[in-house]
mmCIF file of C-alpha atoms in Angstrom:
data_model
loop_
_atom_site.group_PDB
_atom_site.id
_atom_site.type_symbol
_atom_site.label_atom_id
_atom_site.label_comp_id
_atom_site.label_asym_id
_atom_site.label_seq_id
_atom_site.Cartn_x
_atom_site.Cartn_y
_atom_site.Cartn_z
ATOM 1 C CA MET O 1 174.667 190.307 -94.173
ATOM 2 C CA LYS O 2 172.098 188.324 -91.942
ATOM 3 C CA HIS O 3 169.290 188.915 -94.475
ATOM 4 C CA ASP O 4 171.009 187.976 -97.663
ATOM 5 C CA LYS O 5 169.272 185.236 -99.266
ATOM 6 C CA THR O 6 171.848 184.884 -102.115
ATOM 7 C CA SER O 7 175.066 184.000 -100.082
ATOM 8 C CA GLY O 8 173.753 180.541 -99.346
ATOM 9 C CA ASN O 9 172.942 179.727 -102.841
ATOM 10 C CA ARG O 10 176.328 181.098 -104.312
ATOM 11 C CA ILE O 11 178.160 177.732 -103.613
ATOM 12 C CA TRP O 12 175.434 175.771 -105.525
ATOM 13 C CA LEU O 13 175.384 178.418 -108.269
ATOM 14 C CA GLY O 14 179.021 177.931 -108.629
ATOM 15 C CA PHE O 15 178.540 173.963 -108.784
ATOM 16 C CA ILE O 16 176.080 174.409 -111.506
ATOM 17 C CA GLY O 17 178.233 176.743 -113.406
ATOM 18 C CA GLY O 18 181.380 174.619 -113.094
ATOM 19 C CA GLY O 19 179.230 171.877 -114.276
ATOM 20 C CA ILE O 20 178.025 173.496 -117.157
ATOM 21 C CA LEU O 21 181.379 174.504 -118.241
ATOM 22 C CA ALA O 22 182.822 171.290 -117.824
ATOM 23 C CA THR O 23 179.931 169.623 -119.917
ATOM 24 C CA VAL O 24 180.376 172.385 -122.690
ATOM 25 C CA LEU O 25 184.146 171.358 -122.745
ATOM 26 C CA GLY O 26 183.234 167.925 -123.176
ATOM 27 C CA PHE O 27 181.007 168.453 -126.118
ATOM 28 C CA CYS O 28 183.543 170.564 -127.613
ATOM 29 C CA ALA O 29 186.197 168.113 -127.332
ATOM 30 C CA LEU O 30 183.971 165.376 -128.809
ATOM 31 C CA ASP O 31 183.187 167.459 -131.815
ATOM 32 C CA LEU O 32 186.745 168.462 -132.490
ATOM 33 C CA ALA O 33 188.122 164.625 -132.177
ATOM 34 C CA PRO O 34 188.976 162.985 -135.340
ATOM 35 C CA LEU O 35 186.825 159.795 -136.031
ATOM 36 C CA GLN O 36 189.870 157.637 -135.981
ATOM 37 C CA ALA O 37 191.252 158.808 -132.564
ATOM 38 C CA SER O 38 190.059 156.922 -129.633
ATOM 39 C CA ALA O 39 192.638 158.452 -127.030
ATOM 40 C CA PRO O 40 190.407 161.510 -126.005
ATOM 41 C CA VAL O 41 187.394 159.383 -125.255
ATOM 42 C CA PHE O 42 188.319 158.879 -121.558
ATOM 43 C CA GLY O 43 188.773 162.377 -121.084
ATOM 44 C CA VAL O 44 185.668 163.477 -122.865
ATOM 45 C CA MET O 45 183.543 160.756 -120.881
ATOM 46 C CA LEU O 46 185.031 162.282 -117.577
ATOM 47 C CA LEU O 47 184.305 165.919 -118.704
ATOM 48 C CA LEU O 48 180.534 165.049 -119.778
ATOM 49 C CA THR O 49 179.751 162.981 -116.653
ATOM 50 C CA GLY O 50 181.588 165.025 -114.330
ATOM 51 C CA GLY O 51 179.908 168.306 -115.562
ATOM 52 C CA MET O 52 176.399 166.682 -115.349
ATOM 53 C CA VAL O 53 177.018 165.471 -111.743
ATOM 54 C CA SER O 54 178.283 168.741 -110.757
ATOM 55 C CA CYS O 55 175.079 170.188 -112.204
ATOM 56 C CA LEU O 56 173.113 167.776 -110.444
ATOM 57 C CA ALA O 57 174.686 168.428 -106.943
ATOM 58 C CA GLY O 58 174.253 172.060 -107.464
ATOM 59 C CA ALA O 59 170.561 171.536 -108.288
ATOM 60 C CA VAL O 60 170.087 169.302 -105.096
ATOM 61 C CA GLY O 61 172.078 171.580 -102.984
ATOM 62 C CA MET O 62 169.825 174.785 -104.079
ATOM 63 C CA ALA O 63 166.708 172.605 -103.266
ATOM 64 C CA GLY O 64 168.102 172.287 -99.765
ATOM 65 C CA MET O 65 168.436 168.654 -99.828
ATOM 66 C CA LEU O 66 172.293 168.682 -98.854
ATOM 67 C CA ALA O 67 172.218 170.117 -95.292
ATOM 68 C CA TRP O 68 173.735 166.874 -94.028
ATOM 69 C CA ILE O 69 177.215 168.265 -95.323
ATOM 70 C CA PRO O 70 179.343 169.505 -92.210
ATOM 71 C CA GLY O 71 178.859 173.247 -91.810
ATOM 72 C CA MET O 72 175.588 173.581 -94.320
ATOM 73 C CA ALA O 73 173.286 172.675 -91.599
ATOM 74 C CA ASP O 74 174.498 175.464 -89.301
ATOM 75 C CA GLU O 75 173.781 177.877 -92.136
ATOM 76 C CA HIS O 76 170.223 176.742 -92.683
ATOM 77 C CA ALA O 77 169.656 176.955 -88.983
ATOM 78 C CA GLU O 78 170.576 180.678 -88.886
ATOM 79 C CA ARG O 79 168.580 181.924 -91.684
ATOM 80 C CA PRO O 80 165.101 183.650 -90.800
ATOM 81 C CA ARG O 81 162.200 182.218 -92.528
#
């Protein structure tokens, strides 16, 4: 398990996958909403922006720029290069 290079990226892949799912749900809700209804606009906005922010956080995390999060710095220090 020490030489498993995918376990550190698994959480970031989860962020990206969840972000893609939320963004797709937001676009689907946007397409299904009738033109007169303005109630789901806030929910659609949250799904779209939340999904995109989650994808961005996953990409930045996979790049190794989020090592300041508690617990993540220790994981990167133990990895052999």
